[in-house]
Short mmCIF file of C-alpha atoms in Angstrom, two decimals:
data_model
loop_
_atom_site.label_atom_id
_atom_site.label_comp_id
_atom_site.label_asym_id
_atom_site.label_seq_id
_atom_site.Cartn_x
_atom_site.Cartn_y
_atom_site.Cartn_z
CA UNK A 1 111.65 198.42 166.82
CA UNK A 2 113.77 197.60 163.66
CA UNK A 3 114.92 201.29 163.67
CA UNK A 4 116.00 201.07 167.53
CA UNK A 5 118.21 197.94 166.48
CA UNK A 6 119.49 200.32 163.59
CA UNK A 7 120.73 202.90 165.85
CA UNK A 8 122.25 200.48 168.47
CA UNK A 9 123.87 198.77 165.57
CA UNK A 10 125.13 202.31 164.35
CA UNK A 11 126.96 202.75 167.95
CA UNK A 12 128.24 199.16 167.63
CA UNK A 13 130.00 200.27 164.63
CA UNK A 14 131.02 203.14 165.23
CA UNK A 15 132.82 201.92 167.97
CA UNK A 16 134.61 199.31 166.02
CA UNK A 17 135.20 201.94 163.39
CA UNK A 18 136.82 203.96 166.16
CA UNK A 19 138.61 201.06 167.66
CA UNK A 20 139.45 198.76 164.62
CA UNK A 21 139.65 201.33 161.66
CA UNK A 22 140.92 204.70 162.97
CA UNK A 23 143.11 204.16 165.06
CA UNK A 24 145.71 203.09 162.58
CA UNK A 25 145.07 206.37 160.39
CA UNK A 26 145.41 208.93 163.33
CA UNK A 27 148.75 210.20 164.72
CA UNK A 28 149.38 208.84 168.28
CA UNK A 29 146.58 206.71 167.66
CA UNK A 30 144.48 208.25 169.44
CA UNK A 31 141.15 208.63 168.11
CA UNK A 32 138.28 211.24 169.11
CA UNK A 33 135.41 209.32 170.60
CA UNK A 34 133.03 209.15 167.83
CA UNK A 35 130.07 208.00 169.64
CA UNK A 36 130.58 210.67 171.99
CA UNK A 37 130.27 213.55 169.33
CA UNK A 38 126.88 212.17 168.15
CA UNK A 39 125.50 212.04 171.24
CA UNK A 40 127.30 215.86 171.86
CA UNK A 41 125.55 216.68 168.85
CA UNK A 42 122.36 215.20 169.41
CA UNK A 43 121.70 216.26 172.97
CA UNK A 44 122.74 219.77 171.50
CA UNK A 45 120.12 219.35 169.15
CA UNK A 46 117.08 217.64 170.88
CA UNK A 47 116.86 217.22 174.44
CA UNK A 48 117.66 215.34 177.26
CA UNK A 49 114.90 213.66 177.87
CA UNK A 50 115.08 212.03 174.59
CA UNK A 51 118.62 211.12 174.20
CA UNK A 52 119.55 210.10 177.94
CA UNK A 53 118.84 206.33 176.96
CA UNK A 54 121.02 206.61 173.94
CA UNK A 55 124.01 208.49 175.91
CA UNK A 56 123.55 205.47 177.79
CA UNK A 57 123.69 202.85 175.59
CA UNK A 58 126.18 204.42 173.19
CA UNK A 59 128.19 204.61 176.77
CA UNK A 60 127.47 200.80 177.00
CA UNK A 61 129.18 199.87 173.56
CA UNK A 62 132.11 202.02 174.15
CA UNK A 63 132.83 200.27 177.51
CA UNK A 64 132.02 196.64 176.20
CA UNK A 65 133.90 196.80 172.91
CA UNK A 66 136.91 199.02 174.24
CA UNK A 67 137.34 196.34 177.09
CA UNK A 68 137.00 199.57 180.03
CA UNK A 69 135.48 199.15 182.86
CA UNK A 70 131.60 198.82 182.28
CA UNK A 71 130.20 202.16 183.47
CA UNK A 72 132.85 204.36 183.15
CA UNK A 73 131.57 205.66 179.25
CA UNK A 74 127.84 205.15 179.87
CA UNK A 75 128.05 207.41 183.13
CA UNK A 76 130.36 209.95 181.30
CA UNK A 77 128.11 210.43 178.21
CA UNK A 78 125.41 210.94 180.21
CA UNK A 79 127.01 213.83 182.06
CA UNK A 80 128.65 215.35 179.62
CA UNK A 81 124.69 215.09 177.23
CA UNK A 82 123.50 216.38 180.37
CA UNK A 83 125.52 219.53 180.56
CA UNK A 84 125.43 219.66 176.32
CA UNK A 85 121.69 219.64 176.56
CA UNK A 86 121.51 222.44 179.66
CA UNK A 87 124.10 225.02 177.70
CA UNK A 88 123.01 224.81 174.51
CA UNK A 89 119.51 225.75 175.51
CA UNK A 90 121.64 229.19 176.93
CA UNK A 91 124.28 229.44 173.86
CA UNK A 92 122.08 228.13 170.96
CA UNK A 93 120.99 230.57 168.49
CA UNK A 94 119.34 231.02 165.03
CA UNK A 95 121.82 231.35 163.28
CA UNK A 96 122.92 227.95 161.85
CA UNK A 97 126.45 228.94 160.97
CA UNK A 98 126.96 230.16 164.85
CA UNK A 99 125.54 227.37 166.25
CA UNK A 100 127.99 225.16 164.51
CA UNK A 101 130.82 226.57 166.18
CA UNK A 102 129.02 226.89 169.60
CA UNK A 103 128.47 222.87 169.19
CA UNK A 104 131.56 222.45 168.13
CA UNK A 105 132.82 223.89 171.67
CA UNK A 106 130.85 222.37 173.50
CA UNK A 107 131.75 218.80 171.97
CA UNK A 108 135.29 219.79 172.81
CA UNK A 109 134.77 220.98 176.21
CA UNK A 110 132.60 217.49 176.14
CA UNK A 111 135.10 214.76 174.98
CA UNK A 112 137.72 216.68 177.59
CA UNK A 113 135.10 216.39 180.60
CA UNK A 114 134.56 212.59 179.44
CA UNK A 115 138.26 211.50 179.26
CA UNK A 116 138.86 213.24 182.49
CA UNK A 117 136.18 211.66 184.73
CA UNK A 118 136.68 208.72 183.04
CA UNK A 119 140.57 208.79 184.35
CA UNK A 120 139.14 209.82 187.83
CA UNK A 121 137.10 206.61 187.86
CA UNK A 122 139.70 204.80 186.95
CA UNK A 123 142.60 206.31 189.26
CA UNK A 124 139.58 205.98 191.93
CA UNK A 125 139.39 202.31 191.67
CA UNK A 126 143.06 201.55 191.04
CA UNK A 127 143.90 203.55 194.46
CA UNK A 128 144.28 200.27 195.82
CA UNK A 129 146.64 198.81 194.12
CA UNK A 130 148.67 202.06 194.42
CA UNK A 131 148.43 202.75 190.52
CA UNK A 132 149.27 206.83 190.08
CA UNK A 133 150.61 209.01 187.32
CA UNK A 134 154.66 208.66 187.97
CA UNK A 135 157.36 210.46 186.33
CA UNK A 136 156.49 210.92 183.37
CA UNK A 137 154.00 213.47 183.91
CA UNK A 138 150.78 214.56 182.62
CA UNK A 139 147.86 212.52 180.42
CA UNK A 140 148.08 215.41 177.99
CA UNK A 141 151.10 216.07 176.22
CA UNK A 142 151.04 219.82 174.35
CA UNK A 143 151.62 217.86 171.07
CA UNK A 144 149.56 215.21 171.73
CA UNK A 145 146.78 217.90 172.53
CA UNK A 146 147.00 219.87 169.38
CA UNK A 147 146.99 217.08 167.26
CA UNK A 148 144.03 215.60 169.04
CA UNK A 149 142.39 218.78 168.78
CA UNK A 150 142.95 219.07 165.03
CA UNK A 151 141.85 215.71 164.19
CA UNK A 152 138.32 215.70 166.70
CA UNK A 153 137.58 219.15 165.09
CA UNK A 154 137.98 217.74 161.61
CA UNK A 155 136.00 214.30 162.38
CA UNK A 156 133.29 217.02 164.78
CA UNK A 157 132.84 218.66 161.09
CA UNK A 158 131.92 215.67 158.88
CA UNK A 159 129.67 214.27 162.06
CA UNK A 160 128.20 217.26 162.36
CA UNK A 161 127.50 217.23 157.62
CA UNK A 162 126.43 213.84 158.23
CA UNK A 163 123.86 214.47 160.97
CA UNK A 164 121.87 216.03 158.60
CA UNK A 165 120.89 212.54 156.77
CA UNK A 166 120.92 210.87 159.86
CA UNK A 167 118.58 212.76 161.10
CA UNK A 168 116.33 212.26 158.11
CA UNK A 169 117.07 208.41 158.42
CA UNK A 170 115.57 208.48 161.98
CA UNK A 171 113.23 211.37 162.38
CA UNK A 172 109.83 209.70 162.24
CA UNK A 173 111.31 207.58 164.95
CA UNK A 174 112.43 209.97 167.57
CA UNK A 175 109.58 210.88 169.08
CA UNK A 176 108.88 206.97 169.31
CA UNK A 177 111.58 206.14 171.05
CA UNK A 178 111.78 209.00 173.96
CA UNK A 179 111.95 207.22 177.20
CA UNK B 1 116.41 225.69 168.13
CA UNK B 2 115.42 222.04 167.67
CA UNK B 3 114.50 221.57 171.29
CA UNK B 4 111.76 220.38 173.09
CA UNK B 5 110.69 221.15 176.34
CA UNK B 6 113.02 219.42 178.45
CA UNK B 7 111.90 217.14 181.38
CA UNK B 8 113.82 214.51 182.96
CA UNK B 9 112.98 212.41 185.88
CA UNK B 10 115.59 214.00 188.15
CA UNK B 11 115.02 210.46 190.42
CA UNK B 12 115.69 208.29 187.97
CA UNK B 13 118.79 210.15 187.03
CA UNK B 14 119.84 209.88 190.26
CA UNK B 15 118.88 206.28 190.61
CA UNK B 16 120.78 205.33 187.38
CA UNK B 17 124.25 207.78 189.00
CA UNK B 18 123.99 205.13 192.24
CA UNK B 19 123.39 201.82 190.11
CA UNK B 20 126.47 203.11 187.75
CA UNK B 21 128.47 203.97 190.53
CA UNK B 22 128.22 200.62 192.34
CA UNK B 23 128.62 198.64 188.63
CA UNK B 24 131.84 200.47 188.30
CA UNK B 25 133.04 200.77 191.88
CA UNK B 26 132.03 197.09 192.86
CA UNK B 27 133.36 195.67 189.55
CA UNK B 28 131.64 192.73 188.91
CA UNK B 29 134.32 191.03 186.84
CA UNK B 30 132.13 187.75 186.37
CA UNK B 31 129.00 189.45 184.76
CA UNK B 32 130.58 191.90 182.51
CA UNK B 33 133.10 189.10 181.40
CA UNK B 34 130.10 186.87 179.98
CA UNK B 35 128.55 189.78 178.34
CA UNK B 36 131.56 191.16 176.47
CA UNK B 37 132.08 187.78 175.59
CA UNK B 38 129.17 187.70 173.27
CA UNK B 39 129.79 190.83 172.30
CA UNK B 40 133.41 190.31 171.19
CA UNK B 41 132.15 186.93 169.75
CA UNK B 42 129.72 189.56 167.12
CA UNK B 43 132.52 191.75 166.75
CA UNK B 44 135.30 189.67 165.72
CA UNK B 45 134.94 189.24 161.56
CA UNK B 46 134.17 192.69 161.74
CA UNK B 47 137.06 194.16 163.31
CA UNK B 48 139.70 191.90 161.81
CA UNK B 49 138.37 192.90 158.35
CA UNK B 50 138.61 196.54 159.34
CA UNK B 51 141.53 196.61 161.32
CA UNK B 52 143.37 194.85 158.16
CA UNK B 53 142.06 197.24 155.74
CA UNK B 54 142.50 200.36 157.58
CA UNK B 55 146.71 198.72 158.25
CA UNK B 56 146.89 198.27 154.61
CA UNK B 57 145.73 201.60 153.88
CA UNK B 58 148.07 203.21 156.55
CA UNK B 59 150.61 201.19 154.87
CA UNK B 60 149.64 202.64 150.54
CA UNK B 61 149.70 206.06 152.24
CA UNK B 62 153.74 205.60 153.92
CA UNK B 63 154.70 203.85 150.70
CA UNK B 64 153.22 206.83 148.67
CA UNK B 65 155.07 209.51 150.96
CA UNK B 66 158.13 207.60 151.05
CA UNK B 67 158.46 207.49 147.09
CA UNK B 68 159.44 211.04 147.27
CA UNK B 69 163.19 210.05 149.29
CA UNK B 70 163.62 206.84 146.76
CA UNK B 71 166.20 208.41 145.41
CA UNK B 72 168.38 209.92 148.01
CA UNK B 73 167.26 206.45 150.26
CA UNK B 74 168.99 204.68 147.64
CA UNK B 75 172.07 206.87 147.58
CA UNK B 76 172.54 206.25 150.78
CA UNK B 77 171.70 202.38 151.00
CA UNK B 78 174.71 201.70 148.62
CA UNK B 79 177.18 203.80 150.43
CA UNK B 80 175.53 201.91 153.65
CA UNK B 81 175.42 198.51 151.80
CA UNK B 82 179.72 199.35 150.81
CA UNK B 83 179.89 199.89 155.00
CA UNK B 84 177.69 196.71 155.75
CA UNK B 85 180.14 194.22 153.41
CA UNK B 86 183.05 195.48 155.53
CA UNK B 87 181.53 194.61 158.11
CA UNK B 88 180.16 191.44 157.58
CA UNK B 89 183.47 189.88 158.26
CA UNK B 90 184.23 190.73 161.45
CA UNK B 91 180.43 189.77 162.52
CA UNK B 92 181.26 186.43 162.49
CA UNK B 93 183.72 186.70 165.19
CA UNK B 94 181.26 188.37 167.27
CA UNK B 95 178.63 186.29 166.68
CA UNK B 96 180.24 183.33 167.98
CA UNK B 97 180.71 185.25 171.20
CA UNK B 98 177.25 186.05 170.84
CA UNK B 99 176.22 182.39 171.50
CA UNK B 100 178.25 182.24 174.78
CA UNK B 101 176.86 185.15 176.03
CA UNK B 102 173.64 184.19 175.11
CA UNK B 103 173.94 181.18 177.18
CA UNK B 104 176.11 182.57 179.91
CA UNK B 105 172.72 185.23 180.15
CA UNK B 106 170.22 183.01 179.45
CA UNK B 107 168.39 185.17 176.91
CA UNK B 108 165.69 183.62 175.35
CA UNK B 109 165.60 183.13 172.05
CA UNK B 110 162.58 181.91 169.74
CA UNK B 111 163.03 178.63 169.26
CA UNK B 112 163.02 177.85 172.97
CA UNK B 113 159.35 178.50 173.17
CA UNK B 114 155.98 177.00 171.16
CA UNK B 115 154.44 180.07 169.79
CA UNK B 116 150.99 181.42 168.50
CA UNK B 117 151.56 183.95 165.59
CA UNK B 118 148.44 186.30 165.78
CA UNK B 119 147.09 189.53 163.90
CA UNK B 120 146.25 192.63 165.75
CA UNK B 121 142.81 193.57 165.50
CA UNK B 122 142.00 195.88 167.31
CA UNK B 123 143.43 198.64 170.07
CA UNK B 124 142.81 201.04 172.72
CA UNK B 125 141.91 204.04 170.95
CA UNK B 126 142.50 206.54 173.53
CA UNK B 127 145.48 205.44 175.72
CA UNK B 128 144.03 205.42 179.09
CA UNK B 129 144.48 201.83 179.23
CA UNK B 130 147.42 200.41 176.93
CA UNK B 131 145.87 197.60 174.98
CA UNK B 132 145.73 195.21 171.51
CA UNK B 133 143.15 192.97 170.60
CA UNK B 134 144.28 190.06 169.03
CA UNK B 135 142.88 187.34 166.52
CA UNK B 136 143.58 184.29 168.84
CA UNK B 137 141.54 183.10 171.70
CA UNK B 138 140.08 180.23 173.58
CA UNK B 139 140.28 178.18 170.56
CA UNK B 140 143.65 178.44 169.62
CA UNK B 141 144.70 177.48 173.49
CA UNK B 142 145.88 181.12 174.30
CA UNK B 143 145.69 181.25 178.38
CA UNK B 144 145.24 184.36 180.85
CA UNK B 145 148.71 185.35 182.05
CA UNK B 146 151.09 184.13 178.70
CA UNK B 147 153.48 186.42 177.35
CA UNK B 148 153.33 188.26 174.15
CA UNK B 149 156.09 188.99 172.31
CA UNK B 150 157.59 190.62 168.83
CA UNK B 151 160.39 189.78 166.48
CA UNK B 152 163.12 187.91 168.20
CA UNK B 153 162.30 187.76 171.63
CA UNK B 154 161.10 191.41 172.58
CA UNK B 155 158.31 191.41 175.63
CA UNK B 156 155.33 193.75 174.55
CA UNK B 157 152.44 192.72 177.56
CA UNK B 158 150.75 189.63 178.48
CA UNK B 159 147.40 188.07 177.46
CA UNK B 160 144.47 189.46 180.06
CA UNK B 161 141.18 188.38 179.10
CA UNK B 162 140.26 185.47 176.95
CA UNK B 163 137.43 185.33 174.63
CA UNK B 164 136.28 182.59 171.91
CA UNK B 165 138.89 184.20 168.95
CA UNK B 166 140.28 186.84 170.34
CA UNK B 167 142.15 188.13 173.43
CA UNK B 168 143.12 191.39 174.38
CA UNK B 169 146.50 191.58 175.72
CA UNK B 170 147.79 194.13 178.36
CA UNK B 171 150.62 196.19 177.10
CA UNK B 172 153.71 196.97 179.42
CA UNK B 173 152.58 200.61 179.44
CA UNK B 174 149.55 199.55 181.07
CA UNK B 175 149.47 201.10 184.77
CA UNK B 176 148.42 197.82 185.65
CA UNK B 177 151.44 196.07 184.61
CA UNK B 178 154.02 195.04 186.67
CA UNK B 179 157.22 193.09 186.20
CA UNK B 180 160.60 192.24 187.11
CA UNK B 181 163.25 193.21 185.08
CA UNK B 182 167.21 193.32 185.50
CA UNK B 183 169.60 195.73 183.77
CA UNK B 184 171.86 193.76 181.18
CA UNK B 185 175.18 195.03 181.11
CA UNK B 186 174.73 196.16 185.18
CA UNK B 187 172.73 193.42 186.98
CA UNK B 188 170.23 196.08 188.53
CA UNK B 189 167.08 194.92 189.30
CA UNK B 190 163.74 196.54 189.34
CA UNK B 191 160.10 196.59 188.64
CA UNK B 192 158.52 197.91 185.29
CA UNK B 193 155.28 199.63 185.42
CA UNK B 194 153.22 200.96 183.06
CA UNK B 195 152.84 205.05 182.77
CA UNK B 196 149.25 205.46 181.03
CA UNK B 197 150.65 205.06 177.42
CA UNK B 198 153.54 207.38 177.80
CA UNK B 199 156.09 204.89 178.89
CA UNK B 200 157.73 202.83 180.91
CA UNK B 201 159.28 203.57 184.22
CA UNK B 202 161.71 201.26 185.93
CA UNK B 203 161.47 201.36 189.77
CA UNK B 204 163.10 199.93 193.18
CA UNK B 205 166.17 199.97 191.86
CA UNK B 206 168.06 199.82 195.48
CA UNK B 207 170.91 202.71 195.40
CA UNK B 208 174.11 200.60 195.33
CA UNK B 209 173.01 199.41 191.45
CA UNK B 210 174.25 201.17 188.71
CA UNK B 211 172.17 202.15 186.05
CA UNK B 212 173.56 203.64 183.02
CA UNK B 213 171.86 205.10 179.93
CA UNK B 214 171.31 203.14 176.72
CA UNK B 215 171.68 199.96 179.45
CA UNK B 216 169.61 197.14 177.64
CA UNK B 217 166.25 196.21 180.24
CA UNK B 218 165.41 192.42 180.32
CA UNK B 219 163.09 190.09 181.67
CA UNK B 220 164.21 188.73 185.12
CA UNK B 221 162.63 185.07 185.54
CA UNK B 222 161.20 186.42 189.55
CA UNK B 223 157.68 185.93 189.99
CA UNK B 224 157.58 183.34 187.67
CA UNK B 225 155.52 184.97 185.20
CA UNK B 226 158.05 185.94 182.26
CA UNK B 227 160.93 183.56 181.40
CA UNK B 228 164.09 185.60 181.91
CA UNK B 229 165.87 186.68 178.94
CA UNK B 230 163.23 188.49 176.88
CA UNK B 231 164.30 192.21 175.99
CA UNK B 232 161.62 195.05 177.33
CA UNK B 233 163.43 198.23 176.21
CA UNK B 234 166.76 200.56 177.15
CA UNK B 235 167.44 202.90 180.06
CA UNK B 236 166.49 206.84 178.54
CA UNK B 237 167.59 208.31 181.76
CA UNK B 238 168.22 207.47 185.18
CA UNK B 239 167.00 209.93 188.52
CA UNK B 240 169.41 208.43 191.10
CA UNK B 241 168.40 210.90 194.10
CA UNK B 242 170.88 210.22 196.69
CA UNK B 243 167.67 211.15 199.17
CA UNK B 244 165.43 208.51 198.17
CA UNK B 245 165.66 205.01 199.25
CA UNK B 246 165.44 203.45 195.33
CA UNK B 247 166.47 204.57 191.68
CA UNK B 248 164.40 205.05 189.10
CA UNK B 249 164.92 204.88 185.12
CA UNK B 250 162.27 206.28 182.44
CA UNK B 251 162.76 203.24 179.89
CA UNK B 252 162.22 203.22 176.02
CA UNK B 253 160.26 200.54 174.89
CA UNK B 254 162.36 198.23 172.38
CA UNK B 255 159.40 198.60 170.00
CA UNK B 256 156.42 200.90 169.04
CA UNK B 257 153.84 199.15 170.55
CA UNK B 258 151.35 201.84 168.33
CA UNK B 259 152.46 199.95 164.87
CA UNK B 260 151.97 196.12 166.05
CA UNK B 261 150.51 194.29 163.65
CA UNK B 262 151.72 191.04 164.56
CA UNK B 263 152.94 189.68 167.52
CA UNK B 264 153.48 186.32 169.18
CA UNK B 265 152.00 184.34 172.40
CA UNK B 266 154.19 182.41 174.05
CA UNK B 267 151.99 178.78 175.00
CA UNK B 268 154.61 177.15 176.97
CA UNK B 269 158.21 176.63 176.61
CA UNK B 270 159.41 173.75 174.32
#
């Protein structure tokens, strides 16, 4: 039990890390979604079945402390560790230095998928009250998009060192806590 | 290479895709409301502490990169300051026509208003939804709907939600926001809306106005929800298509709303 509370407690800061810390030290302040790349990483790493509830709830603590609409993280995350969990069985390999790169991908292609159905949700329920992208274009400006890529690459990295000791923190409690 | 043999519930799945859906479709303002109250209530010390430390450190690492220009800043600040004492003298004219203006356009300066200073704590960290959370809530009297404002009268949103010590206020580039503004030096008037972070886009701007570029964009009192008078940005370019039935400006905010670190509520006028 106490080590469940220690990894909800890890999502609840790490999204006030993201939110509160971060986002003053990142150009355009716009921050990668940390919780998202641990879940990326850990659905690329165990499965589905045992990381669903924590896609979930890591979804829950985005949406509560980054005042969005309740729903529109936790049902993201658990797409995107869906389809992170059903390529990696296909693209994982043994080869440690490989996989890193593969995951690395994939948490790209991941935090992309997020961000855009979470702007579908949201231009979905603001079609009522006639809110729309206007003239000044895209989500994604080409700067913006490098930069961001750059910086969730280099933050992917360290996630991806520190998983490691994570790991070891938690591992006699995975198995316990598969849902 | 870590896995397990995956199984899922493909029901459940589905079940939890159709509960979601209807949380976030049906929007049940009331229920999330009370829980991210608590949960903003647990959060609070912890992001004002970090939210001041990481500003802090943001501000150690300009200072260090702006040692490097010291000296050719200061060249150029005496040369400036030489400039500036010239021109100190003929301020004072203008700023005595400054005050009739002022009152002839009813701009709103600070004093007019009782204020609540407040930190930034906190802020949307991907710019789908232009926010700031600030360090002033229920118990400081801060009220769904007040303006928020920086330096001498410059509109940067409006308070949303209310919690215990905090309050996360809406910024103008919010694609929810929505307000009534009037060109200074032209009269136009308009509504501002938000553009998803980018901007700010001034529209319904009827095509016998005029609106020029580097035009100063102020608060209009219509609606009732922004005293008139408070400065929202200037005009970066105008798309006057004789076609269309309204004009349309891309606006520059008067501020960048990324570096607030303090900003003021206004409670009520005084």
């Amino acid at each position: 039990m106490s080590k469940k509370i220690a990894l909800i407690s890890l999502f609840f800061f790490l999204v006030i890390l993201q939110k509160s810390f971060l986002v003053n030290l990142f150009f355009y302040n716009s921050v990668p979604d940390i919780s998202l790349l641990v879940i990326i990483i850990w659905s690329a790493k165990k499965s589905f079945r045992s990381m669903w509830i924590w896609a979930l709830i890591a979804g829950f603590m985005v949406d509560i402390l980054s005042l969005s609409q309740i729903g529109l993280s936790m049902v993201s995350f658990l797409l995107v560790a869906f389809l992170v969990d059903y390529l990696s069985k296909k693209l994982l390999t043994d080869n440690e230095i490989i996989d890193f790169f593969i995951i690395m991908l994939l948490a790209i292609a991941g935090t992309f998928l997020a961000d855009f159905l979470q702007l579908l949700f949201f231009q979905i329920m603001n079609f009522s009250s006639g809110i729309e992208v206007g003239i000044l274009g895209s989500m994604f400006p080409i700067n913006k998009l490098l930069v961001y890529l750059t910086e969730e690459s280099l933050i992917f990295a360290i996630i991806y060192g520190c998983q490691k000791k994570i790991e070891n923190i938690f591992s006699r409690h995975w198995e316990k806590v598969i849902v | 290479m870590f896995k397990n043999n995956s199984f899922f519930n493909i029901k459940k799945i589905l079940l939890f895709l159709i509960l979601s859906s209807l949380i976030i479709f049906l929007n049940y303002q009331v229920v999330s409301y009370s829980i991210r109250k608590v949960f903003m209530y647990v959060a609070y010390p912890f992001q004002k502490i970090s939210f001041r430390i990481s500003d802090e450190t943001r501000d150690i690492y300009l200072t260090l990169t702006s040692i490097a220009n010291l000296k050719k800043q200061n060249a150029e600040l005496i040369k400036e300051n030489n400039y500036l004492l010239a021109q100190v003298a003929s301020r004072d004219d203008q700023k005595k026509e400054n005050k009739v203006l002022r009152e002839q356009l009813r701009l709103a300066p600070r004093d007019k208003y009782d204020l609540e200073t407040a930190l930034v704590i906190g802020q949307d960290p991907r710019g789908l939804e232009s926010w700031l959370i600030i360090d002033k809530g229920n118990r400081q009297g801060i009220k769904k709907g007040m303006p928020v404002i920086v330096a001498e009268g410059i509109l940067v949103g409006k308070i949303e939600e209310v919690y215990i010590n905090s309050s996360k206020v809406t910024l103008l580039t919010n694609p929810r926001s929505s307000i009534n503004v009037v060109d200074l030096e032209t009269g136009a008037k308009g509504v501002l809306v938000g553009e998803y972070s980018l901007g700010l886009a001034m529209n319904m701007v009827e095509q016998a106005e005029v609106l020029n570029v580097g035009d100063k964009i102020i608060t209009s009192d219509l609606g009732g929800i922004f005293p008139r008078g408070l400065l929202v940005g200037s005009i970066q370019q105008s798309n006057s298509a004789s076609d269309k039935l309204f004009q349309q400006a891309i606006i520059i905010p008067q501020v960048k709303y990324a570096n607030l670190s303090v900003v003021s509520v206004i409670k009520q006028k005084k």
